[in-house]
PDB file of C-alpha atoms in Angstrom:
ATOM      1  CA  UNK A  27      51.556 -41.383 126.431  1.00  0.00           C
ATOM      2  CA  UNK A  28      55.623 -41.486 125.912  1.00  0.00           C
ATOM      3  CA  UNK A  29      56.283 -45.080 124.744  1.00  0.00           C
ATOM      4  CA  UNK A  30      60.164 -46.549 125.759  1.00  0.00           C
ATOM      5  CA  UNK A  31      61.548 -49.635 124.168  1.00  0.00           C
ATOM      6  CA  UNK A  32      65.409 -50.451 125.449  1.00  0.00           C
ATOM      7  CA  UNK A  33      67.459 -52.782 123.346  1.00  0.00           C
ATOM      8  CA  UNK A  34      69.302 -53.781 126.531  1.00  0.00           C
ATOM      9  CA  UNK A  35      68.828 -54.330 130.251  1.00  0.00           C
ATOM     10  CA  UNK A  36      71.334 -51.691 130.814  1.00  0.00           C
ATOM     11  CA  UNK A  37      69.357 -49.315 128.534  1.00  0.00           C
ATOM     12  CA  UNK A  38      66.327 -49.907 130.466  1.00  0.00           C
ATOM     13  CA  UNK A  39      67.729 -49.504 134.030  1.00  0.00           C
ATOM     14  CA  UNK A  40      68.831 -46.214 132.448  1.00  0.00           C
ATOM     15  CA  UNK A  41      65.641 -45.054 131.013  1.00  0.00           C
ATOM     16  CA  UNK A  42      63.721 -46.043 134.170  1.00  0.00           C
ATOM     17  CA  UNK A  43      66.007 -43.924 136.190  1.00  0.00           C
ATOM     18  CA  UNK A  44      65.744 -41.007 133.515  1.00  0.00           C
ATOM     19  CA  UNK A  45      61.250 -41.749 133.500  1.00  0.00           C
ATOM     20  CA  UNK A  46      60.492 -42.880 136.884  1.00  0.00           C
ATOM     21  CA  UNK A  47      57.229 -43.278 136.339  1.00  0.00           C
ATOM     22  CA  UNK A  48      57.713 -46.002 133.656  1.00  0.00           C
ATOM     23  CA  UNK A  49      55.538 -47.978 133.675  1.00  0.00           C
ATOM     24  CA  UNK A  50      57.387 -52.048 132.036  1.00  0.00           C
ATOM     25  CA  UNK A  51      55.329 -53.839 130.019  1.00  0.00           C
ATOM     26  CA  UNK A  52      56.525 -57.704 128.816  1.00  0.00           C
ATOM     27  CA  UNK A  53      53.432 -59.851 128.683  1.00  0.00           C
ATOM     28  CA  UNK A  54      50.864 -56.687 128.993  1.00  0.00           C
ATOM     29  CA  UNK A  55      48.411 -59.580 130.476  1.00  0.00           C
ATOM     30  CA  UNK A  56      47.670 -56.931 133.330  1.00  0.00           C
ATOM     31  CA  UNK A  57      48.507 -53.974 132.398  1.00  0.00           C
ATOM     32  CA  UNK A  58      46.733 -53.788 129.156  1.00  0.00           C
ATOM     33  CA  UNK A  59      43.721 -54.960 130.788  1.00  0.00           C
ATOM     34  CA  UNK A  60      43.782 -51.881 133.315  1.00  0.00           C
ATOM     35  CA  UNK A  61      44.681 -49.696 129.865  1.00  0.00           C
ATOM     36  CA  UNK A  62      41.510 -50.790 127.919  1.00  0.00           C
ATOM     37  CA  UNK A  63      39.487 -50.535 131.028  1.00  0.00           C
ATOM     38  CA  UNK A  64      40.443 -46.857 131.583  1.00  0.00           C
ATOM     39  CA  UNK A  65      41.117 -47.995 135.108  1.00  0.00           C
ATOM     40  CA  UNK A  66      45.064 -46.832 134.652  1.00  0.00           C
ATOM     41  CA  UNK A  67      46.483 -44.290 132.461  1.00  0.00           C
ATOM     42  CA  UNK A  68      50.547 -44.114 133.118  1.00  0.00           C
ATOM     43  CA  UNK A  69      52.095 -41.183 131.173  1.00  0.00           C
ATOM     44  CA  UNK A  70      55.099 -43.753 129.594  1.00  0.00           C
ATOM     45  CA  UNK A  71      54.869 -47.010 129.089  1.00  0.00           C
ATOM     46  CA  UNK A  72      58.444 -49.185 128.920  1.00  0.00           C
ATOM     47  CA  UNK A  73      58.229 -52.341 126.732  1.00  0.00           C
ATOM     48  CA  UNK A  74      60.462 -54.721 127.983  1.00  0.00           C
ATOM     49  CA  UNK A  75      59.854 -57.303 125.157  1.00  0.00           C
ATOM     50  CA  UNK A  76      63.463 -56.677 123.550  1.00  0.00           C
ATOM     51  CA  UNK A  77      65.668 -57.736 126.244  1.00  0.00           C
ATOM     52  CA  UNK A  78      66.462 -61.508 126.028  1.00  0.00           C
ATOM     53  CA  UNK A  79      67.570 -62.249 129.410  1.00  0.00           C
ATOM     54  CA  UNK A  80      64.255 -61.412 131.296  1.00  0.00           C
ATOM     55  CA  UNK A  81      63.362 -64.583 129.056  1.00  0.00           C
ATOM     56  CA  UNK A  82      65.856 -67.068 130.435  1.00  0.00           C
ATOM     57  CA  UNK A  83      66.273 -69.624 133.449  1.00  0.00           C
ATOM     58  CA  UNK A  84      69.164 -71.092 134.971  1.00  0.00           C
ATOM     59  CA  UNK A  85      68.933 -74.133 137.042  1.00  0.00           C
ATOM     60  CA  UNK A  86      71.328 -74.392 139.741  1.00  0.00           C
ATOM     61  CA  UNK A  87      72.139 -77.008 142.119  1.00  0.00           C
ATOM     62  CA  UNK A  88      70.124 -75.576 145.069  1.00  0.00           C
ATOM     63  CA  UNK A  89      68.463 -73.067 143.690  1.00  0.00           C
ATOM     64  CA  UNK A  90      66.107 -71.721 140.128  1.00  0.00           C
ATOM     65  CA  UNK A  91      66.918 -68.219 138.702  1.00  0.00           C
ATOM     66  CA  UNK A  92      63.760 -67.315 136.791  1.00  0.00           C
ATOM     67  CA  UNK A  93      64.015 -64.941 134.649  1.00  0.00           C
ATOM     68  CA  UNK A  94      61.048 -62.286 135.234  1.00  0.00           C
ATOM     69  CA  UNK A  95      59.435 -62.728 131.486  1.00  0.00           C
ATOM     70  CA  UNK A  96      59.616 -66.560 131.185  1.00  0.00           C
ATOM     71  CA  UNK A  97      56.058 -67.558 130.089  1.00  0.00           C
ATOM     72  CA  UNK A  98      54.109 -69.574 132.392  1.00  0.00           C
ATOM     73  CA  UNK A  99      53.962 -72.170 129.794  1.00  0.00           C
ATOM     74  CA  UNK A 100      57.443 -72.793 129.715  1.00  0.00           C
ATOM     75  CA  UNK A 101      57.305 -73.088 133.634  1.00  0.00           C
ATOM     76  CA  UNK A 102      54.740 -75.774 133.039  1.00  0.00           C
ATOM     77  CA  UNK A 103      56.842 -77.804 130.158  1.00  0.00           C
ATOM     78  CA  UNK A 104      60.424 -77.228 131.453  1.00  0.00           C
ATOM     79  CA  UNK A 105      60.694 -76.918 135.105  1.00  0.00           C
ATOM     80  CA  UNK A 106      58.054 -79.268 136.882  1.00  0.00           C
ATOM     81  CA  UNK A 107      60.135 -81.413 138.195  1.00  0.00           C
ATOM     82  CA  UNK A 108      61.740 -78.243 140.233  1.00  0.00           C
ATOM     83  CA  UNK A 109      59.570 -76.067 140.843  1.00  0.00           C
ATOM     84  CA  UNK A 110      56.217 -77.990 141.236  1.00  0.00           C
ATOM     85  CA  UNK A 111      54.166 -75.732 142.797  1.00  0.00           C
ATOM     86  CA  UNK A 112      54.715 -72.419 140.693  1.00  0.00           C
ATOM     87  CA  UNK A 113      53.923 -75.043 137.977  1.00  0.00           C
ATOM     88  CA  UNK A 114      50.484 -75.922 139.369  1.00  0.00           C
ATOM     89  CA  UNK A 115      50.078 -72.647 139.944  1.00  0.00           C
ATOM     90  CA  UNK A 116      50.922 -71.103 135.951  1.00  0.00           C
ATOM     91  CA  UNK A 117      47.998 -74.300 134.884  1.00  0.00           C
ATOM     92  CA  UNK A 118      45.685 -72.158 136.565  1.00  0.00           C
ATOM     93  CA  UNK A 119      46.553 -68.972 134.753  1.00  0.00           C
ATOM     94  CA  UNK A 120      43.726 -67.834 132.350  1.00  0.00           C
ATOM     95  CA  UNK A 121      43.936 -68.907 128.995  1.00  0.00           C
ATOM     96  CA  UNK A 122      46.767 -70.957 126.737  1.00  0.00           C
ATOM     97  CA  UNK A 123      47.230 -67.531 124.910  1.00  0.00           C
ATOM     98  CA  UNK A 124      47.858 -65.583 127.972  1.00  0.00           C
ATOM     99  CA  UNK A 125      50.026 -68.479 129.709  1.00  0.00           C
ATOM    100  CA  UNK A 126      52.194 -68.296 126.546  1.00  0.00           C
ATOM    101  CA  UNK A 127      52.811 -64.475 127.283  1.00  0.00           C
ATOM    102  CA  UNK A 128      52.037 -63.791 130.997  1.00  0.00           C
ATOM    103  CA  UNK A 129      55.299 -64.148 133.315  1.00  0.00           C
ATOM    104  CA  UNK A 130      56.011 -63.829 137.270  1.00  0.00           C
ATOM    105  CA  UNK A 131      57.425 -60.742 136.717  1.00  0.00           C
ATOM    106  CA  UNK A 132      54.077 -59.329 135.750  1.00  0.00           C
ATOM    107  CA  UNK A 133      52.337 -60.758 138.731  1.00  0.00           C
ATOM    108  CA  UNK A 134      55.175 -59.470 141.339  1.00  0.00           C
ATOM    109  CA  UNK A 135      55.124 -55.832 139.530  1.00  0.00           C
ATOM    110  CA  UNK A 136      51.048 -55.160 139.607  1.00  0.00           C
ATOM    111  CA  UNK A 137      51.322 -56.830 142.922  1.00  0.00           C
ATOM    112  CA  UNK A 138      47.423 -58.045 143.136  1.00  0.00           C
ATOM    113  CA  UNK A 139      46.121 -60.180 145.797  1.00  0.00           C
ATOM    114  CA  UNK A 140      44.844 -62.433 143.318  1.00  0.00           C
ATOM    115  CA  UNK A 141      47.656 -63.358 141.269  1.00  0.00           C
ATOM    116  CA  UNK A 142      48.510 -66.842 140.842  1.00  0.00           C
ATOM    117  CA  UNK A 143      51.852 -67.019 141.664  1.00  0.00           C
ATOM    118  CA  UNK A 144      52.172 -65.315 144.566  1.00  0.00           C
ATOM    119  CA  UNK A 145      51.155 -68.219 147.082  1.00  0.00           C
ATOM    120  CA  UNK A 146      53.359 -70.743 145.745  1.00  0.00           C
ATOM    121  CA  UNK A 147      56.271 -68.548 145.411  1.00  0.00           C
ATOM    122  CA  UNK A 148      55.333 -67.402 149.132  1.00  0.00           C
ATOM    123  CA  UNK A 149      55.380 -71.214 150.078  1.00  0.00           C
ATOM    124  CA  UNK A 150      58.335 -71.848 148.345  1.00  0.00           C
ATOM    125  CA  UNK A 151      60.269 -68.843 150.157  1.00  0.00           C
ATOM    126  CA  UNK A 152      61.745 -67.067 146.914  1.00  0.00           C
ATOM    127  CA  UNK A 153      63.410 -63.569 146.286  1.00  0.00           C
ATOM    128  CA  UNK A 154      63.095 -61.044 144.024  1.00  0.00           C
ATOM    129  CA  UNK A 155      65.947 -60.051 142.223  1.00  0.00           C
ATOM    130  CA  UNK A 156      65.497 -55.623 141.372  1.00  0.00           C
ATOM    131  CA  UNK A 157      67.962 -53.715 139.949  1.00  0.00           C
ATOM    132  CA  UNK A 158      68.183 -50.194 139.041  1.00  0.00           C
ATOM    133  CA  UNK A 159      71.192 -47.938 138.373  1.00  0.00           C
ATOM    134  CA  UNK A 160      72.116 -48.127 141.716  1.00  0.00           C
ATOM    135  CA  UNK A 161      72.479 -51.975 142.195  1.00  0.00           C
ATOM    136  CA  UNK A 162      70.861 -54.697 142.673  1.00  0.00           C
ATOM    137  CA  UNK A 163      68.834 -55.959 145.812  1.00  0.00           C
ATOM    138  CA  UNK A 164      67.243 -59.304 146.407  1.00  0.00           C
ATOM    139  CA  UNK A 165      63.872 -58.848 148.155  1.00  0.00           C
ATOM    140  CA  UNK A 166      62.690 -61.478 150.330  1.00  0.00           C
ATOM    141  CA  UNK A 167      58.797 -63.201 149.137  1.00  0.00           C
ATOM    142  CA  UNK A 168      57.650 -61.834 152.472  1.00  0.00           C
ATOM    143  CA  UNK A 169      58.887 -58.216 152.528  1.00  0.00           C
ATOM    144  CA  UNK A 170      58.082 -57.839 149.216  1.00  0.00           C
ATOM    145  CA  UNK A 171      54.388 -57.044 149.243  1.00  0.00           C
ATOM    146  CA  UNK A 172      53.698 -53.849 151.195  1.00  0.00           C
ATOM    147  CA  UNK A 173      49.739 -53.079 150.349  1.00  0.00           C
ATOM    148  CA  UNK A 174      47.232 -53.671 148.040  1.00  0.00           C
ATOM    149  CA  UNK A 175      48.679 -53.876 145.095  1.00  0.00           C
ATOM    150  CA  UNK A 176      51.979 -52.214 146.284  1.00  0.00           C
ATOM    151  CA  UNK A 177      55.701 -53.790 146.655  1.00  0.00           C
ATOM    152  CA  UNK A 178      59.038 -52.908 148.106  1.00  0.00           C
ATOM    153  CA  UNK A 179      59.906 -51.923 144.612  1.00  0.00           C
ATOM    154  CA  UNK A 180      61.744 -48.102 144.538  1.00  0.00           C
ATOM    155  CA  UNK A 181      60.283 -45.829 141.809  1.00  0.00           C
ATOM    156  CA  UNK A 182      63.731 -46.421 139.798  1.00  0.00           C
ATOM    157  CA  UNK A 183      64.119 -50.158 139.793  1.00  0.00           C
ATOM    158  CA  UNK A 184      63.036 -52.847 137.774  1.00  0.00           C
ATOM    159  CA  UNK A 185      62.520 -57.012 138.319  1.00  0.00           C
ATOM    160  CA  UNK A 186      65.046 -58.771 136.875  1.00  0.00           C
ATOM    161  CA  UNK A 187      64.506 -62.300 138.103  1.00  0.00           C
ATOM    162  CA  UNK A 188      63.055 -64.541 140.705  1.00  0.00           C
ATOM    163  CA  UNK A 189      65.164 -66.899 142.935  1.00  0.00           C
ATOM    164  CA  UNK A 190      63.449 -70.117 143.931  1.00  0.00           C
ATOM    165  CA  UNK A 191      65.153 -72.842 145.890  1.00  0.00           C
ATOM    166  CA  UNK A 192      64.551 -76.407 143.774  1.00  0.00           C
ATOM    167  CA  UNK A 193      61.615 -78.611 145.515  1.00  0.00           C
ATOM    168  CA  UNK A 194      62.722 -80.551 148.135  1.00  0.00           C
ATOM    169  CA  UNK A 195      59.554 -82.036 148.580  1.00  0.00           C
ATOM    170  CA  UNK A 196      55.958 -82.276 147.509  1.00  0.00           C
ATOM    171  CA  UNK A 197      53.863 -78.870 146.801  1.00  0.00           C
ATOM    172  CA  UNK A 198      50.721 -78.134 146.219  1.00  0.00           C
ATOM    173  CA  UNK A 199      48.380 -75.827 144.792  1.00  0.00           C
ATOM    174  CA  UNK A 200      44.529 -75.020 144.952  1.00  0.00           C
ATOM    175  CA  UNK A 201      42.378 -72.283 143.400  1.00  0.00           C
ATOM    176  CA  UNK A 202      38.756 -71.655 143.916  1.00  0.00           C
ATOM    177  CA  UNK A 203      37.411 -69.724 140.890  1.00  0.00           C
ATOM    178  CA  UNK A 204      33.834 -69.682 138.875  1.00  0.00           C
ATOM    179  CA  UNK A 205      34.953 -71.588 136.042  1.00  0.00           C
ATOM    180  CA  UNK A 206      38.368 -73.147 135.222  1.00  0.00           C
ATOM    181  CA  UNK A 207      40.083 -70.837 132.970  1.00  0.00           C
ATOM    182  CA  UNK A 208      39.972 -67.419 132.347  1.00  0.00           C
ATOM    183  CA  UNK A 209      38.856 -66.290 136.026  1.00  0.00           C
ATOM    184  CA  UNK A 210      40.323 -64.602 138.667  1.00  0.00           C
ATOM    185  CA  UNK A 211      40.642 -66.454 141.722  1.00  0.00           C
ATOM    186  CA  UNK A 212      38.479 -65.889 144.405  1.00  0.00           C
ATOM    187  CA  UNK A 213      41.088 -67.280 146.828  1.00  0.00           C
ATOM    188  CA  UNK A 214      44.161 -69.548 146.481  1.00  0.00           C
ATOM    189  CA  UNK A 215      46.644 -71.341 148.451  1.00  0.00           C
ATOM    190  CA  UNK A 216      50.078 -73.032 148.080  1.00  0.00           C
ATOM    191  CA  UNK A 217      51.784 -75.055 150.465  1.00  0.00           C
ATOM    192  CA  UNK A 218      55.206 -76.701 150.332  1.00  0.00           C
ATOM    193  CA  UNK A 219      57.061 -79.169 152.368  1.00  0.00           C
ATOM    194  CA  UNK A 220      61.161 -78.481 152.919  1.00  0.00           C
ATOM    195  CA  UNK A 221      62.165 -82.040 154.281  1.00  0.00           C
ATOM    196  CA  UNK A 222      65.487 -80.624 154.921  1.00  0.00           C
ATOM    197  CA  UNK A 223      64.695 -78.240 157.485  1.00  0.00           C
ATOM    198  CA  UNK A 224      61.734 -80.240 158.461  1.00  0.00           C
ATOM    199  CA  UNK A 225      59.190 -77.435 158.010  1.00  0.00           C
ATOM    200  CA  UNK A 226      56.219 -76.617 156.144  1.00  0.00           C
ATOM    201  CA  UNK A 227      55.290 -73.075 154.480  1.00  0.00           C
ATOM    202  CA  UNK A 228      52.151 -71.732 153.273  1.00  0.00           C
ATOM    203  CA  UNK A 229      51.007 -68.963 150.656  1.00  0.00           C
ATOM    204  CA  UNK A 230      47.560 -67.220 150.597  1.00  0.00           C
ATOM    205  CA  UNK A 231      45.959 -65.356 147.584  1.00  0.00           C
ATOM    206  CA  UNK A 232      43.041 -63.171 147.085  1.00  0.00           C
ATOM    207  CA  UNK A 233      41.836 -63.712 150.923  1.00  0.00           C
ATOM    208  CA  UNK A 234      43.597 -60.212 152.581  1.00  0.00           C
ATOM    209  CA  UNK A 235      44.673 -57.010 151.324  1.00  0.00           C
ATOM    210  CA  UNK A 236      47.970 -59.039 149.959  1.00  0.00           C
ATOM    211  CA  UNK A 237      49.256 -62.618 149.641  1.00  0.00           C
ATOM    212  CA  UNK A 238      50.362 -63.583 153.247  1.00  0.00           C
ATOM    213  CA  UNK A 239      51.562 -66.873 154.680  1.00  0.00           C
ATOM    214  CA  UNK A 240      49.514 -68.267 157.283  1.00  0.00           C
ATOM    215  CA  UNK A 241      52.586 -68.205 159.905  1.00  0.00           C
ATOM    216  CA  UNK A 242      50.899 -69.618 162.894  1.00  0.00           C
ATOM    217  CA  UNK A 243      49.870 -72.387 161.115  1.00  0.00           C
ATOM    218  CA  UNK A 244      53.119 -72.636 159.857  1.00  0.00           C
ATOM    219  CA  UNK A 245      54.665 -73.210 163.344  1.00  0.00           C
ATOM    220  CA  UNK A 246      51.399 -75.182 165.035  1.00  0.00           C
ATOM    221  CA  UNK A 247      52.045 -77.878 162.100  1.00  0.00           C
ATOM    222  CA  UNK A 248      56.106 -77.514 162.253  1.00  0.00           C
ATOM    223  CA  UNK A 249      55.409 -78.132 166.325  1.00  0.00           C
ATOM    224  CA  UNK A 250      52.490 -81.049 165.775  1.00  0.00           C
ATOM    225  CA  UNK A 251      55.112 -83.131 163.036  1.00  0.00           C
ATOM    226  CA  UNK A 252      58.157 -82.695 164.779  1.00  0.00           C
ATOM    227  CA  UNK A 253      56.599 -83.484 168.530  1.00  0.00           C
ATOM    228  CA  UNK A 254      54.798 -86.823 166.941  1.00  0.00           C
ATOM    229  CA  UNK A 255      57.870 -88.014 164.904  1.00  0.00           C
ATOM    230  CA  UNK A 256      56.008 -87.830 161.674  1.00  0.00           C
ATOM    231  CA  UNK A 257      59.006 -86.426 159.089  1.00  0.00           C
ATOM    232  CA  UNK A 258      60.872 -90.207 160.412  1.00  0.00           C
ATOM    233  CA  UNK A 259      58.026 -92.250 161.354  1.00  0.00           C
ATOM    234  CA  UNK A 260      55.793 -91.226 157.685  1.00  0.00           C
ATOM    235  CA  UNK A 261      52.459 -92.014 159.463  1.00  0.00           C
ATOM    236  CA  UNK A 262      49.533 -90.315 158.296  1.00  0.00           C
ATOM    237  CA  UNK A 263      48.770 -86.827 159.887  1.00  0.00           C
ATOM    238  CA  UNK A 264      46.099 -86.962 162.403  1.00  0.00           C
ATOM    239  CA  UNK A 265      42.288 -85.403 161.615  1.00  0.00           C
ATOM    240  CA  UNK A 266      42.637 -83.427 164.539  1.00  0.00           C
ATOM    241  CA  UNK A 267      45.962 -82.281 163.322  1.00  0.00           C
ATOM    242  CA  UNK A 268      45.178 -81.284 160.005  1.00  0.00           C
ATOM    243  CA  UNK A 269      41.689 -79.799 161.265  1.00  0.00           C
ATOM    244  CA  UNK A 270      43.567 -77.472 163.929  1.00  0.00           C
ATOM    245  CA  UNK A 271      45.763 -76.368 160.772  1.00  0.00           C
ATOM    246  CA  UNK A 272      42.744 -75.438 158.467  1.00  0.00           C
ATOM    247  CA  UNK A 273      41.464 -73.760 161.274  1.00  0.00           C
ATOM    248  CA  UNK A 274      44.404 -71.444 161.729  1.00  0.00           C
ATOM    249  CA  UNK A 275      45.178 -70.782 157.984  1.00  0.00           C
ATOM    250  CA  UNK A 276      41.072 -69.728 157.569  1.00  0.00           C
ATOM    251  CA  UNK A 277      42.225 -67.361 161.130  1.00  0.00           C
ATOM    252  CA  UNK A 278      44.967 -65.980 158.913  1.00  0.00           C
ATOM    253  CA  UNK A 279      43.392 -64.839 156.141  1.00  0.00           C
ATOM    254  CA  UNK A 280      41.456 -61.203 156.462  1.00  0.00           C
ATOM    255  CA  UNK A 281      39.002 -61.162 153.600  1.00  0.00           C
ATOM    256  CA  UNK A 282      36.647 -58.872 152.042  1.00  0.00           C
ATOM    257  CA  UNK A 283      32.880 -58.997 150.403  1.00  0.00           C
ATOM    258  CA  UNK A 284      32.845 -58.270 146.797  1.00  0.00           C
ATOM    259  CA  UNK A 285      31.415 -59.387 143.610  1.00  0.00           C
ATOM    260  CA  UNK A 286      33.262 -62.732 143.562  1.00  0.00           C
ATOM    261  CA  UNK A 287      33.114 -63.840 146.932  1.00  0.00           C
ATOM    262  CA  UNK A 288      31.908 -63.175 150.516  1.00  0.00           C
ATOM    263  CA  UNK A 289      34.446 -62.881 153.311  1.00  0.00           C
ATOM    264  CA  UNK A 290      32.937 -66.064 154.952  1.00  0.00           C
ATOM    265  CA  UNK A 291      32.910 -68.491 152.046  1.00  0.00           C
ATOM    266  CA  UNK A 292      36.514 -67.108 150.865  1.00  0.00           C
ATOM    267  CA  UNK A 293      37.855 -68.020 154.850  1.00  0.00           C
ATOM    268  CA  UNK A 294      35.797 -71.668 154.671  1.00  0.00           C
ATOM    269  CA  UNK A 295      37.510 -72.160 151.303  1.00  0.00           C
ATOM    270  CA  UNK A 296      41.190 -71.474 152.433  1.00  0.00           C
ATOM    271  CA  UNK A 297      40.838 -73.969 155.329  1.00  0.00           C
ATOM    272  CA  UNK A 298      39.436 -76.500 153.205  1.00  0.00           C
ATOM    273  CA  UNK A 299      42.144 -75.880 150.567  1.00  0.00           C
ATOM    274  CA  UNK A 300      44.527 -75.789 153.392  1.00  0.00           C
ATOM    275  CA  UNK A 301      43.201 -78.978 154.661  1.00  0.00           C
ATOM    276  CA  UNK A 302      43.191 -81.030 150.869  1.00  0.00           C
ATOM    277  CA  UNK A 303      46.396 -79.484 150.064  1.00  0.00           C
ATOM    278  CA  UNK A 304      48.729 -80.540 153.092  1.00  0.00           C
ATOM    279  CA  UNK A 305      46.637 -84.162 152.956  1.00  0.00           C
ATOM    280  CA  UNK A 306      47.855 -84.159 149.133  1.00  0.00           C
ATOM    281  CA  UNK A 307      51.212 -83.222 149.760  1.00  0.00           C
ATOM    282  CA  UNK A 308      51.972 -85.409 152.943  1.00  0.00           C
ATOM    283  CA  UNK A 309      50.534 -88.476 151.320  1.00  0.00           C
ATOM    284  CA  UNK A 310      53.116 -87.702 148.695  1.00  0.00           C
ATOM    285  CA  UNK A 311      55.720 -87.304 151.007  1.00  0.00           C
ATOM    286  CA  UNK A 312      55.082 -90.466 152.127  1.00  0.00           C
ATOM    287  CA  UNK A 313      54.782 -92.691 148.986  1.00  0.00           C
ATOM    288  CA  UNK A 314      58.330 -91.275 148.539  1.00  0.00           C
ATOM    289  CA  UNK A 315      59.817 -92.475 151.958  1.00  0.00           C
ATOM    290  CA  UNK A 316      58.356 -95.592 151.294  1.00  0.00           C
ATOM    291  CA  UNK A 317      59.849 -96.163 148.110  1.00  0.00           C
ATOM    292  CA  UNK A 318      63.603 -94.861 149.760  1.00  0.00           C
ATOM    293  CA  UNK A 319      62.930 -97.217 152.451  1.00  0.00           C
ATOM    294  CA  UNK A 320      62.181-100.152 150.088  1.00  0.00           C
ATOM    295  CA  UNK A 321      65.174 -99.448 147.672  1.00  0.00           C
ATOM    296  CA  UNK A 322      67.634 -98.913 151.151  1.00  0.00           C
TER     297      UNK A 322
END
């Protein structure tokens, strides 16, 4: 096994076009794990460990460039406030150790199901920034995942950063695992409410072949809140409302059986997560009118 380590990003977008079949490596919190397990055996191996910038964040005025390396931890400590649900999200990651070395990057690039970030960055409606020698792209969230545990990536290009657009409005996050830490989900969801365009989006993990949004339900609960004058009026979402929504993000997810999970119980558990999440998020939403109200 060749082993690459660029000094630069420029070095590495040059040795990835010169070994193809690179294979980066930042946090290794995946791809060691496949390594050890004899599961993968890549011919080269690129550490990406030496290139500062993959490290760094900038926060804009609309939107949060994240570089692909930055530690879920620091997510956690230093950009709650903006991007709440990838936050939630990184608390569910594993183990302090790995959440001090693990990064989005690493999640987007194996491309599982079951990685934690996907659904809130699907919710949130990021892109991907990739670059090789030929230039850079930004990849939509939702035309980035193309099979299990395949992206939109092109053999020569690496992730350079994530683009995020700064919360809005409440977000949530919900996991259903064995245990607490150190477990792989056995489905997730993320949902986030963008006052400004008065919508709502969704993010499913570990309940289809990759992380999907649950679209109809998407535009059934856009319909429902816009037809009932809920984004001015702040009342509390019906049952029947909220039921009808569960219903349809369960309908959108297409599950297998396997050792942590059945297909039935992982569809139940998205519409109940589906169900706590958006009651979570929208009572939220509504202690905060309240308070802009009272202060107006």
């Amino acid at each position: 096994m060749d082993f690459l380590r660029p000094a630069s990003w420029g070095e590495a977008l040059a040795a990835k076009a010169e070994h193809p079949t690179a294979v980066p490596i930042a946090g290794g919190t995946d791809v060691m794990v496949e390594i050890n397990f004899d599961h993968r055996r890549p011919d080269c191996l690129m550490d990406l460990n030496r290139i500062p910038d993959l490290f760094e964040w900038e926060v804009g005025q609309e939107r949060v460039r994240l570089g692909a390396s930055v530690p879920y931890s620091r997510i956690m400590e230093r950009l709650r406030a903006e991007l709440p649900g990838l936050a939630l999200a990184s608390h569910t990651v594993a183990s302090p150790q790995i959440r001090n070395r693990g990064g989005v990057g690493g999640n987007l690039g194996t491309a599982s199901p079951a990685g934690d970030a996907h659904p809130a960055l699907l919710a949130a409606g990021a892109e991907v920034e990739v670059e090789s020698v030929r230039g850079v792209r930004m990849i939509p969230i939702d035309r980035f995942y193309t099979g299990v545990k395949r992206n939109a990536l092109a053999p020569d290009e690496l992730i350079r950063a994530v683009h995020i657009k700064k919360a809005e409005g409440p977000q949530q996050y919900a996991k259903v695992g064995t245990r607490n830490a150190m477990v792989i989900a056995v489905c997730a969801f993320g949902l986030a409410l963008h006052p400004g365009s008065r919508t709502v989006r969704t993010g499913i993990g570990s309940a289809a072949p990759t992380p999907v949004r649950a679209v109809a339900a998407e535009e059934f609960l856009n319909a429902a809140l816009a037809e009932g004058g809920f984004w001015d009026n702040g009342k509390v979402i019906t049952p029947s409302v909220a039921r009808q929504f569960a219903e349809l993000c369960a309908g959108a997810c297409n599950p297998i059986d396997d050792v942590r999970g059945t297909a039935g119980y992982r569809r139940h558990a998205v519409g109940v997560m589906a169900r706590r999440t958006l009651t979570w998020a929208w009572e939220s939403y509504r202690g905060t009118a309240r308070a802009t109200e009272g202060v107006a």
